[in-house]
XYZ file of C-alpha atoms in Angstrom:
363
model
C 20.759 13.274 20.292
C 19.003 9.964 19.739
C 15.267 10.205 19.853
C 13.736 8.584 22.888
C 10.152 9.137 21.901
C 7.898 6.404 23.222
C 6.184 4.582 20.353
C 2.544 5.524 19.975
C 0.013 2.907 21.105
C -0.990 0.672 18.215
C -4.320 1.567 16.646
C -5.745 -1.931 16.356
C -8.785 -1.072 14.253
C -6.503 0.449 11.617
C -4.895 -2.993 11.429
C -8.355 -4.396 10.832
C -8.988 -1.854 8.096
C -5.706 -2.778 6.422
C -6.519 -6.488 6.328
C -9.999 -5.672 4.999
C -8.426 -3.599 2.211
C -6.053 -6.462 1.386
C -8.919 -8.961 1.215
C -10.756 -6.571 -1.086
C -7.785 -6.415 -3.457
C -7.529 -10.221 -3.400
C -11.191 -10.615 -4.319
C -10.767 -8.092 -7.122
C -7.808 -9.991 -8.563
C -9.512 -13.381 -8.254
C -13.019 -12.481 -9.411
C -13.271 -9.083 -11.134
C -10.042 -8.382 -13.003
C -10.461 -10.285 -16.293
C -13.362 -11.055 -18.683
C -13.253 -14.787 -17.918
C -13.686 -13.971 -14.235
C -16.711 -11.800 -14.995
C -18.243 -14.747 -16.835
C -17.551 -17.070 -13.896
C -18.674 -14.791 -11.064
C -21.386 -12.660 -12.678
C -22.853 -10.041 -10.339
C -20.152 -10.679 -7.747
C -17.504 -9.502 -10.223
C -19.379 -6.213 -10.612
C -19.134 -5.761 -6.838
C -15.507 -6.799 -6.414
C -14.394 -4.462 -9.181
C -14.808 -1.720 -6.588
C -12.772 -3.716 -4.060
C -9.719 -2.497 -5.986
C -10.286 0.707 -4.000
C -8.385 -1.145 -1.289
C -5.155 -0.050 -2.998
C -6.096 3.606 -2.565
C -7.157 2.967 1.004
C -3.668 1.603 1.668
C -2.191 4.898 0.472
C -4.370 6.877 2.892
C -3.478 4.593 5.789
C 0.203 4.903 4.865
C -0.044 8.686 4.959
C -1.248 8.378 8.551
C 1.015 5.567 9.753
C 4.268 6.682 8.122
C 3.923 10.207 9.470
C 3.250 8.672 12.889
C 6.380 6.532 12.470
C 8.518 9.560 11.598
C 7.072 11.983 14.156
C 9.520 12.662 16.972
C 12.096 10.179 15.715
C 15.447 10.642 14.049
C 16.365 9.627 10.520
C 18.383 6.461 11.290
C 15.517 5.107 13.389
C 12.985 5.897 10.663
C 15.010 4.409 7.809
C 15.902 1.336 9.839
C 12.263 0.717 10.734
C 11.136 1.033 7.115
C 13.902 -1.132 5.647
C 13.400 -3.800 8.291
C 9.648 -3.765 7.822
C 9.630 -3.876 4.033
C 12.513 -5.815 2.596
C 12.897 -9.292 4.162
C 9.310 -10.293 3.361
C 9.480 -8.515 0.012
C 12.640 -10.379 -1.027
C 11.004 -13.698 -0.164
C 7.876 -12.762 -2.119
C 9.909 -11.708 -5.181
C 11.765 -15.018 -5.041
C 8.505 -16.975 -4.915
C 6.905 -14.922 -7.702
C 9.928 -15.444 -9.943
C 9.918 -19.190 -9.347
C 6.245 -19.325 -10.288
C 6.821 -17.291 -13.455
C 9.961 -18.996 -14.752
C 9.700 -22.523 -13.344
C 5.965 -23.199 -13.420
C 5.119 -21.027 -16.451
C 1.463 -20.281 -15.623
C -0.863 -19.513 -18.526
C -3.368 -17.270 -16.695
C -3.929 -14.479 -17.470
C -1.113 -15.054 -20.001
C 2.335 -16.571 -19.940
C 4.197 -13.905 -17.922
C 7.594 -15.232 -19.000
C 6.872 -13.955 -22.510
C 7.105 -10.364 -21.224
C 9.451 -10.832 -18.270
C 13.140 -11.604 -18.340
C 15.602 -12.756 -15.725
C 16.966 -9.224 -15.648
C 13.501 -7.927 -14.701
C 13.327 -10.471 -11.905
C 16.762 -9.521 -10.588
C 15.981 -5.806 -10.577
C 12.666 -6.414 -8.802
C 14.628 -7.282 -5.654
C 15.581 -3.592 -5.335
C 11.948 -2.373 -5.192
C 12.994 0.559 -7.413
C 12.923 -1.478 -10.634
C 10.139 0.663 -12.107
C 12.497 3.643 -12.150
C 14.700 1.707 -14.583
C 11.848 0.539 -16.802
C 11.885 -3.070 -15.587
C 8.604 -4.976 -15.548
C 6.938 -6.019 -12.294
C 7.416 -9.710 -11.588
C 4.084 -9.423 -9.749
C 1.550 -6.838 -10.842
C 0.897 -5.369 -7.406
C 4.492 -4.215 -6.982
C 3.693 -0.899 -8.662
C 1.983 0.141 -5.431
C 5.132 -0.576 -3.416
C 7.050 1.800 -5.662
C 4.511 4.535 -4.873
C 4.800 3.778 -1.169
C 8.590 3.851 -1.347
C 8.561 7.277 -2.996
C 6.325 8.550 -0.211
C 8.719 7.149 2.389
C 11.580 9.009 0.698
C 9.578 12.252 0.706
C 9.025 11.862 4.448
C 12.733 11.133 4.969
C 13.625 14.341 3.114
C 11.051 16.142 5.246
C 12.794 14.853 8.366
C 16.047 16.457 7.244
C 14.491 19.922 7.475
C 12.390 19.045 10.506
C 8.811 17.833 10.769
C 6.459 20.300 12.423
C 2.707 20.681 12.368
C 2.762 23.884 10.312
C 5.173 22.443 7.771
C 3.006 19.361 7.341
C -0.060 21.520 6.731
C 1.801 23.589 4.149
C 3.104 20.440 2.487
C -0.281 18.723 2.123
C -1.716 21.869 0.517
C 1.173 22.400 -1.887
C 2.030 18.813 -2.831
C -1.099 17.874 -4.865
C -1.027 21.206 -6.702
C 2.639 20.920 -7.658
C 2.097 17.345 -8.783
C -0.852 18.307 -10.976
C 1.046 21.246 -12.497
C 4.051 19.039 -13.235
C 1.844 16.489 -14.965
C -0.033 19.058 -17.052
C 3.088 20.931 -18.128
C 5.209 17.989 -19.161
C 7.436 17.869 -16.102
C 7.801 14.114 -16.303
C 10.581 13.755 -13.741
C 8.863 15.991 -11.188
C 5.523 14.272 -11.788
C 7.199 10.895 -11.285
C 8.470 12.066 -7.906
C 5.306 13.840 -6.750
C 2.784 11.162 -7.853
C -0.072 13.558 -8.761
C -2.692 10.797 -8.945
C -1.984 9.546 -5.434
C -0.689 12.626 -3.606
C -4.177 13.533 -2.261
C -4.539 10.074 -0.714
C -1.253 10.185 1.173
C -1.986 13.804 2.134
C -5.398 12.873 3.563
C -3.744 10.303 5.821
C -1.201 12.884 6.968
C -3.937 15.381 7.839
C -5.837 12.737 9.783
C -2.709 12.046 11.811
C -2.592 15.726 12.768
C -6.244 15.470 13.809
C -5.280 12.434 15.892
C -2.534 14.442 17.602
C -4.811 17.436 18.193
C -7.673 15.296 19.452
C -10.140 17.206 17.269
C -10.544 19.009 13.973
C -9.209 22.551 13.873
C -9.931 25.102 11.139
C -6.563 24.503 9.442
C -6.846 20.705 9.410
C -10.467 20.957 8.244
C -9.349 23.155 5.345
C -6.459 20.847 4.455
C -8.681 17.772 4.550
C -11.416 19.374 2.444
C -8.847 20.567 -0.096
C -7.453 17.073 -0.583
C -10.891 15.461 -0.589
C -11.727 17.654 -3.581
C -8.615 16.405 -5.379
C -9.505 12.838 -4.430
C -13.012 13.197 -5.869
C -11.583 14.571 -9.107
C -9.124 11.686 -9.430
C -11.900 9.189 -8.652
C -13.732 10.163 -11.812
C -10.546 10.033 -13.882
C -7.520 7.792 -13.325
C -9.041 5.753 -10.495
C -12.104 4.799 -12.542
C -9.946 4.122 -15.604
C -7.662 1.864 -13.585
C -10.592 -0.160 -12.267
C -12.327 -0.504 -15.651
C -10.387 -3.454 -17.050
C -13.039 -5.298 -19.064
C -15.715 -4.297 -21.555
C -18.323 -5.878 -19.284
C -17.741 -3.593 -16.296
C -17.424 0.179 -16.113
C -16.323 1.530 -12.755
C -18.185 4.711 -11.811
C -16.200 7.564 -10.356
C -19.009 8.606 -8.031
C -19.133 5.179 -6.393
C -15.346 5.139 -6.038
C -15.406 8.565 -4.383
C -18.110 7.473 -1.926
C -16.169 4.328 -0.970
C -13.002 6.355 -0.451
C -14.900 8.907 1.619
C -16.181 6.062 3.777
C -12.561 4.965 4.166
C -11.606 8.470 5.317
C -14.393 8.395 7.897
C -13.249 5.003 9.175
C -9.609 6.096 9.501
C -10.793 9.139 11.448
C -13.130 7.085 13.653
C -10.524 4.397 14.347
C -7.831 6.928 15.281
C -9.617 9.986 16.684
C -12.597 8.665 18.643
C -12.951 6.211 21.524
C -12.535 3.430 18.963
C -8.792 4.135 19.023
C -8.680 2.413 22.420
C -10.001 -0.917 21.115
C -7.420 -3.565 22.014
C -8.676 -6.755 20.361
C -5.573 -8.913 20.117
C -6.536 -10.708 16.913
C -6.398 -7.390 15.047
C -2.658 -7.186 15.701
C -2.232 -10.614 14.114
C -4.374 -9.508 11.190
C -2.243 -6.412 10.772
C 0.948 -8.484 10.807
C -0.387 -10.724 8.023
C -1.511 -7.875 5.773
C 1.839 -7.109 4.158
C 2.887 -10.705 3.325
C -0.661 -11.464 2.197
C -0.658 -8.497 -0.155
C 2.763 -9.412 -1.554
C 2.098 -13.089 -2.169
C -1.531 -13.264 -3.255
C -1.514 -12.430 -6.962
C 0.908 -14.794 -8.712
C 0.447 -17.621 -6.217
C -3.328 -17.306 -6.066
C -3.744 -17.199 -9.817
C -1.551 -20.267 -10.188
C -3.573 -22.203 -7.610
C -6.795 -21.296 -9.414
C -5.285 -22.319 -12.764
C -4.197 -25.720 -11.437
C -7.571 -26.375 -9.815
C -9.393 -25.433 -13.014
C -7.328 -28.058 -14.834
C -8.778 -30.565 -12.385
C -12.317 -29.379 -13.119
C -12.871 -27.361 -9.980
C -15.674 -24.836 -10.316
C -14.900 -21.124 -10.083
C -16.109 -20.535 -6.522
C -14.375 -23.502 -4.825
C -11.150 -22.753 -6.726
C -11.241 -19.110 -5.668
C -11.895 -19.959 -2.020
C -9.120 -22.552 -2.050
C -6.726 -19.951 -3.467
C -7.668 -17.547 -0.675
C -6.934 -20.252 1.903
C -3.579 -21.060 0.285
C -2.393 -17.444 0.181
C -3.427 -16.869 3.801
C -1.370 -19.916 4.784
C 1.556 -18.686 2.671
C 1.293 -15.244 4.262
C 1.390 -16.772 7.731
C 4.479 -18.801 6.823
C 6.193 -15.707 5.424
C 5.386 -13.850 8.611
C 6.631 -16.600 10.939
C 9.640 -17.745 8.900
C 10.845 -14.458 7.387
C 9.366 -11.376 9.024
C 9.689 -12.437 12.666
C 13.302 -13.693 12.556
C 14.793 -11.219 10.076
C 12.951 -7.878 10.141
C 14.200 -6.833 13.566
C 17.762 -7.865 12.768
C 17.817 -5.878 9.544
C 16.237 -2.868 11.241
C 18.872 -2.828 13.965
C 21.719 -3.374 11.506
C 20.599 -0.539 9.223
C 19.985 1.820 12.125
C 23.366 1.031 13.665
C 25.150 1.604 10.362
C 23.368 4.893 9.728
C 24.164 6.177 13.199
C 27.827 5.798 12.384
C 27.376 7.857 9.213
C 24.540 10.329 9.816
C 24.360 12.735 12.771
C 21.249 12.067 14.826
C 18.572 14.648 14.223
C 17.225 16.734 17.033
C 14.045 15.646 18.748
C 11.019 17.204 17.138
């Protein structure tokens, strides 16, 4: 039977949170990632170092949104929606990033073509290039690989059937299994289970259950607290290490944990309180721009800043100009790629899968 579940109303403030996280990551990459940026931006670089938390906030939001996407739907619908949403814009972004790397040969932060080959670029179009040891044509693509693995885990979950009790069991077991695999040398299992990021996705999944229930229950409270503890532990370890990229700035795990906790509170407030009924139209537009903006900002923005510096632009005007350029590029990607092609690809994939895979029962 084909699922006929009515799509859930869009949570507009979550769209706003996503664009805020993307802007935070942009500011981190433009002002707080490298020593020369710290010299140019001073105290502001010390602040934007923590804006890299936006990546982890994306993982929590994905835990919520992807479970919402899968809930009550069948596998062809889910896979079609994910492929259509991700790949057209991603392919365009990979093409642009490769042209910048190999045709324009930027020198900041270093000449990327010295470490990247055409074979790396070609494999990047699959989004699973990291599994084969290929380098990212754009540094932020590592996060897409994590997201893709989570999507696959949810797809496997759909094969056995998504229920509330199974989700609760999963979010309690997943971080533990991931940590055990990492500590005991289970490299393949750790690669699949993503021990550093499992608590973040799990937190989003728990918050979706709270959204469905309309309130916290003892079991969701326990599951959330359990994963918050894992999140706090990771904040003082790999998260802080990831965000400490220069000798001039040391990211503090306690501050990271507090920012992430604030993110958890906002996801809850925007999805489980009266704020979920906010219907500001501009937030939908902001949400639509988030993905292309995230994909395009790093290579393109750095190149714009590099060119403007050659023409003696100061750090602040060059950075702001780069932000304007990548927002314009994101809008063009959305209008020229996402709008005309995402729906077509989604329908084509779903149609093909329905001819191959029996429709799952309604959940």
